[in-house]
Tab-separated table of C-alpha atoms in Angstrom:
chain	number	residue	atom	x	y	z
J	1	UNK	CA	-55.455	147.831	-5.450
J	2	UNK	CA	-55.658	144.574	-7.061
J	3	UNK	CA	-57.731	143.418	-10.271
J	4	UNK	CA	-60.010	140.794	-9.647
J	5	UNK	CA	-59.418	137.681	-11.860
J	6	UNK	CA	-62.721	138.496	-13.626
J	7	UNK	CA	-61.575	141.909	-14.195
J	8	UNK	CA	-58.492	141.353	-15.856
J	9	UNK	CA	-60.689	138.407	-18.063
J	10	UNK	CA	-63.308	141.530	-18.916
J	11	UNK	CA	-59.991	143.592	-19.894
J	12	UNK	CA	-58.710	141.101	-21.978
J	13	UNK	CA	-61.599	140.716	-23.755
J	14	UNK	CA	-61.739	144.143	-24.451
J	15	UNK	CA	-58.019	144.626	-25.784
J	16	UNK	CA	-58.891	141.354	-27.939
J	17	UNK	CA	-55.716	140.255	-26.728
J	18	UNK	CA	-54.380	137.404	-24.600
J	19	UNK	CA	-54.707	137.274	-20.555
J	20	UNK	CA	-50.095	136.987	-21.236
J	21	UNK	CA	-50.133	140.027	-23.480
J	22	UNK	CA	-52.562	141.729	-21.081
J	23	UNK	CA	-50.291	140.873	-17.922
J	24	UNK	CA	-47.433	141.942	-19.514
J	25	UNK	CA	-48.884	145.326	-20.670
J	26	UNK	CA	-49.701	146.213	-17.109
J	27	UNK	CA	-46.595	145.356	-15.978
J	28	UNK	CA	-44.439	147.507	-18.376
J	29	UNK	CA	-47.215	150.172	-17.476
J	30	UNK	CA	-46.967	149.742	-13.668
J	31	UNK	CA	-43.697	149.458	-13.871
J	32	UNK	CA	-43.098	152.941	-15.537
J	33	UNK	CA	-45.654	154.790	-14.345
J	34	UNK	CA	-46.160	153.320	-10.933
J	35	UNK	CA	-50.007	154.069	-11.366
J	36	UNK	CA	-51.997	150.907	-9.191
J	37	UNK	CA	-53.647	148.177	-11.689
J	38	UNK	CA	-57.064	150.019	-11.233
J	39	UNK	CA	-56.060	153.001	-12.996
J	40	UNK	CA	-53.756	150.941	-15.854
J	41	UNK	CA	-57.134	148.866	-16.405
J	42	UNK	CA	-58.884	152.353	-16.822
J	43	UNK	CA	-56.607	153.765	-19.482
J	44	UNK	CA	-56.305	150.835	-21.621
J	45	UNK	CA	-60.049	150.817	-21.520
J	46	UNK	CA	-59.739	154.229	-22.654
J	47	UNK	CA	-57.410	154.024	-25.350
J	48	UNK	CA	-59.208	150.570	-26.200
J	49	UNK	CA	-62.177	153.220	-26.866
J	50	UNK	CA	-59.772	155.631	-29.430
J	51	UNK	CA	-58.175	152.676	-31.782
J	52	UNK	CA	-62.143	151.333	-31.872
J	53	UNK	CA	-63.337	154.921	-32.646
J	54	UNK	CA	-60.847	155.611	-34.898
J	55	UNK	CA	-61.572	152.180	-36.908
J	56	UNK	CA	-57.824	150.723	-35.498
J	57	UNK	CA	-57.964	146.835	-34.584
J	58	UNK	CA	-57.903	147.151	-30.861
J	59	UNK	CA	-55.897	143.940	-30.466
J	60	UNK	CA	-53.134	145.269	-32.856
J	61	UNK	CA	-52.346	147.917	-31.327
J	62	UNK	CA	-52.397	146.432	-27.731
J	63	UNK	CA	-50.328	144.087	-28.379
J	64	UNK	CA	-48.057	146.282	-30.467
J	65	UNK	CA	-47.575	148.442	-27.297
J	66	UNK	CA	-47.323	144.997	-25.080
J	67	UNK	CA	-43.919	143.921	-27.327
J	68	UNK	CA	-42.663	147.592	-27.020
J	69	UNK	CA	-41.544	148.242	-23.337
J	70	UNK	CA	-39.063	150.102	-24.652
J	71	UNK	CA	-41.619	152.885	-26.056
J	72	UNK	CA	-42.877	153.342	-22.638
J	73	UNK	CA	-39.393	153.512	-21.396
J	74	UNK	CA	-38.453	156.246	-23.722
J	75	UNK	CA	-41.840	158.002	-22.805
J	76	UNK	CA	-41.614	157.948	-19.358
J	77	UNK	CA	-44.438	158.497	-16.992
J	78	UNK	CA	-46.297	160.755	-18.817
J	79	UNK	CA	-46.295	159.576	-22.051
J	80	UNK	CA	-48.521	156.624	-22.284
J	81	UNK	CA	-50.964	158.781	-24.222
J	82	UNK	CA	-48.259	159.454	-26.173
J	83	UNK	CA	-46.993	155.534	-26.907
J	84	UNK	CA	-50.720	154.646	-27.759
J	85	UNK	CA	-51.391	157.542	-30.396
J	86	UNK	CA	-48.129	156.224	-31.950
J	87	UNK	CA	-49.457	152.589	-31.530
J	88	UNK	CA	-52.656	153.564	-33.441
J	89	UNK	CA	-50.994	155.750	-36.250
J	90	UNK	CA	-48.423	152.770	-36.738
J	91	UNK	CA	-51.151	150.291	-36.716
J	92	UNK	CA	-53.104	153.115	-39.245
J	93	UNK	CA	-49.883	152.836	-41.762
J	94	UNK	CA	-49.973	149.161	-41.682
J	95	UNK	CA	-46.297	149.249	-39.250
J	96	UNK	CA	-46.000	148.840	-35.784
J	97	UNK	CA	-43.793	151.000	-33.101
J	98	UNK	CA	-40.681	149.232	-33.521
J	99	UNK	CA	-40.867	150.092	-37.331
J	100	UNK	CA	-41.281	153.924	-36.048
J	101	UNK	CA	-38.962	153.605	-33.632
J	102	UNK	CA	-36.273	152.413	-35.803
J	103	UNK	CA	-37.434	155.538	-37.829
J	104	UNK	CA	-36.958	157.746	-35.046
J	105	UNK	CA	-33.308	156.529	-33.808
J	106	UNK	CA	-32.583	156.976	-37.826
J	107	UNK	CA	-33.092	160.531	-37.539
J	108	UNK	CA	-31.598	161.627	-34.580
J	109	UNK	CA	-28.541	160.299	-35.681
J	110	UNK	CA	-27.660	163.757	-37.438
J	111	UNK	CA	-24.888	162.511	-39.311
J	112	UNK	CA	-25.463	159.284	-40.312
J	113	UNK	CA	-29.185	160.948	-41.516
J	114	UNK	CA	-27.578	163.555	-43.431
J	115	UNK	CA	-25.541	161.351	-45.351
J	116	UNK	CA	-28.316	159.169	-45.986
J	117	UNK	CA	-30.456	161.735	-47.161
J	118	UNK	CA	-27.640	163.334	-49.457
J	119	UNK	CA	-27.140	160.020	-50.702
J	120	UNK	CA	-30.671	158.939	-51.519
J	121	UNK	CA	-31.005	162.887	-53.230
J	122	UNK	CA	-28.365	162.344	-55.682
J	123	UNK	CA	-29.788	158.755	-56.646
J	124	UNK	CA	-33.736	159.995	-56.828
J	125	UNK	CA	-32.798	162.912	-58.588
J	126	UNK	CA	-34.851	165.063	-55.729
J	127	UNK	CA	-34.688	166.994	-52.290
J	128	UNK	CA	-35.761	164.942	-50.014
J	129	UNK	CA	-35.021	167.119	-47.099
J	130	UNK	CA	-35.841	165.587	-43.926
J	131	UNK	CA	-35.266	167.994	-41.429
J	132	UNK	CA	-38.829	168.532	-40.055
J	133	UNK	CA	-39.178	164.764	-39.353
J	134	UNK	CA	-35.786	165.057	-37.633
J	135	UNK	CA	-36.911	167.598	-35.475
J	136	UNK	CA	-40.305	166.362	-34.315
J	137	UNK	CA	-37.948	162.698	-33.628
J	138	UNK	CA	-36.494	164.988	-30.963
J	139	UNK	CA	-39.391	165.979	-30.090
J	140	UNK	CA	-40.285	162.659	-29.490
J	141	UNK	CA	-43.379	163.660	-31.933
J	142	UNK	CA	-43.819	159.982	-33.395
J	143	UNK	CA	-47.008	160.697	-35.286
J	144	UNK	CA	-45.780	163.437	-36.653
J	145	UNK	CA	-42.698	162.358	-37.330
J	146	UNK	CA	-44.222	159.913	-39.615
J	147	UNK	CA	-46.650	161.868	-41.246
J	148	UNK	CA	-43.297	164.157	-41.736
J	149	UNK	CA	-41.768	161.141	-43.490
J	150	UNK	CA	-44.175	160.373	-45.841
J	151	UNK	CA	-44.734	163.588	-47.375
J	152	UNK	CA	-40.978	164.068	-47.928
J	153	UNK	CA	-40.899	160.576	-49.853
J	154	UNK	CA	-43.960	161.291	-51.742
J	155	UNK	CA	-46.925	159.244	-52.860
J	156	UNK	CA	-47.043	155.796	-53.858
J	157	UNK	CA	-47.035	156.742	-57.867
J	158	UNK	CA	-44.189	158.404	-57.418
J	159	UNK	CA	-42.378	155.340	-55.290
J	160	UNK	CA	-43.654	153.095	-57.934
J	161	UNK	CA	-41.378	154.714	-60.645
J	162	UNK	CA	-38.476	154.844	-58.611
J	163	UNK	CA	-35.288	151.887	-59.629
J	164	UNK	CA	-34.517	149.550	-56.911
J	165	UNK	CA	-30.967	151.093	-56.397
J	166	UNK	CA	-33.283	154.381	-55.466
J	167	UNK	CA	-35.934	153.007	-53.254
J	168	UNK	CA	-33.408	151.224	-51.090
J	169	UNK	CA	-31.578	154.795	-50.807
J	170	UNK	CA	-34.175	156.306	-49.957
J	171	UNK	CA	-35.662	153.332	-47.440
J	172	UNK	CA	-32.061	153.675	-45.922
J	173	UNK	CA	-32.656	157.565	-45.807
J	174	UNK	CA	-35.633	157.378	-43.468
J	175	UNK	CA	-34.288	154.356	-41.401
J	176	UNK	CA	-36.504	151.217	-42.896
J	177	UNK	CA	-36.170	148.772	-45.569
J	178	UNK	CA	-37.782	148.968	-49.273
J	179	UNK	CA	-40.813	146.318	-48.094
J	180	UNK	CA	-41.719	148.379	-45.212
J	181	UNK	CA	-41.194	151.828	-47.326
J	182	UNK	CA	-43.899	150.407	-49.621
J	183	UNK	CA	-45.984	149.538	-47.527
J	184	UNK	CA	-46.402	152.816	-45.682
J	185	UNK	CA	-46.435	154.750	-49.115
């Protein structure tokens, strides 16, 4: 069924983003999942309702999902839930989902990973061993896969005493540049 032109203004103002952005998220949505409009309008209310109670701008993460078809593509059907708990956990880290995407296709890209990884060990002086964060990429575990990141690159102390030549190795390692490495540390 169709959304009334004052329902999709009521959504909007909920998702704090613009009545474009909001069409366009229901499209991608529709147009993987094939649910009607009614039920896409329910569960963005819904996970409208889990970025606000988990203190995540509602906007940012709507409209990170809205410039991501691609996530939703990769999730298929049944992974909306899956595409917004990413949204909100980039959004969390101060990144978005094409940052953690990029992340992801790093990983599962054994070879090129593993020589990244060697690479970045021999320059930090450290394992690094990203192995778990390869496996939930596969898993297409995106959350995880993050949180799996970070604690193999350590805490931000540690990234602060690191030389240039090391943080871009190990940036390079997990499939990001130094400025968004920092940033998540």
């Amino acid at each position: 069924s169709a959304l009334s032109t004052k329902n999709i203004a009521d959504l909007t103002t909920q998702l704090g983003i613009g009545g474009g952005e909001t069409a366009k998220l229901l499209k991608v949505m529709s147009d993987v999942t094939g649910e009607s409009l009614d039920s896409l309008s329910s569960t963005l209310e819904f996970e409208a309702s889990l970025a606000r109670a988990e203190g995540i701008p509602v906007a940012k993460v709507m409209a990170d999902v809205a410039q991501n078809a691609d996530a939703f593509a990769r999730a298929g059907a049944d992974g909306a839930d899956e595409v917004f708990r990413a949204a909100r956990a980039a959004a969390d880290l101060g990144t978005n989902l094409q940052t953690v995407e990029g992340v992801m296709d790093n990983l599962v890209d054994i070879e090129g990973s593993l020589t990244k990884e060697m690479e970045a060990e021999a320059l930090i002086g450290r394992q690094l061993n990203l192995d778990r964060a390869r496996q939930l990429a596969f898993l297409d575990d995106q959350e995880g896969m993050m949180q799996e990141v970070l604690r193999a690159v350590g805490g931000e102390v540690e990234f602060n005493k690191l030389l240039s030549t090391q943080r871009r190795a190990l940036a390079a390692a997990v499939g990001t540049d130094v400025e968004t490495l920092s940033r998540l540390v």
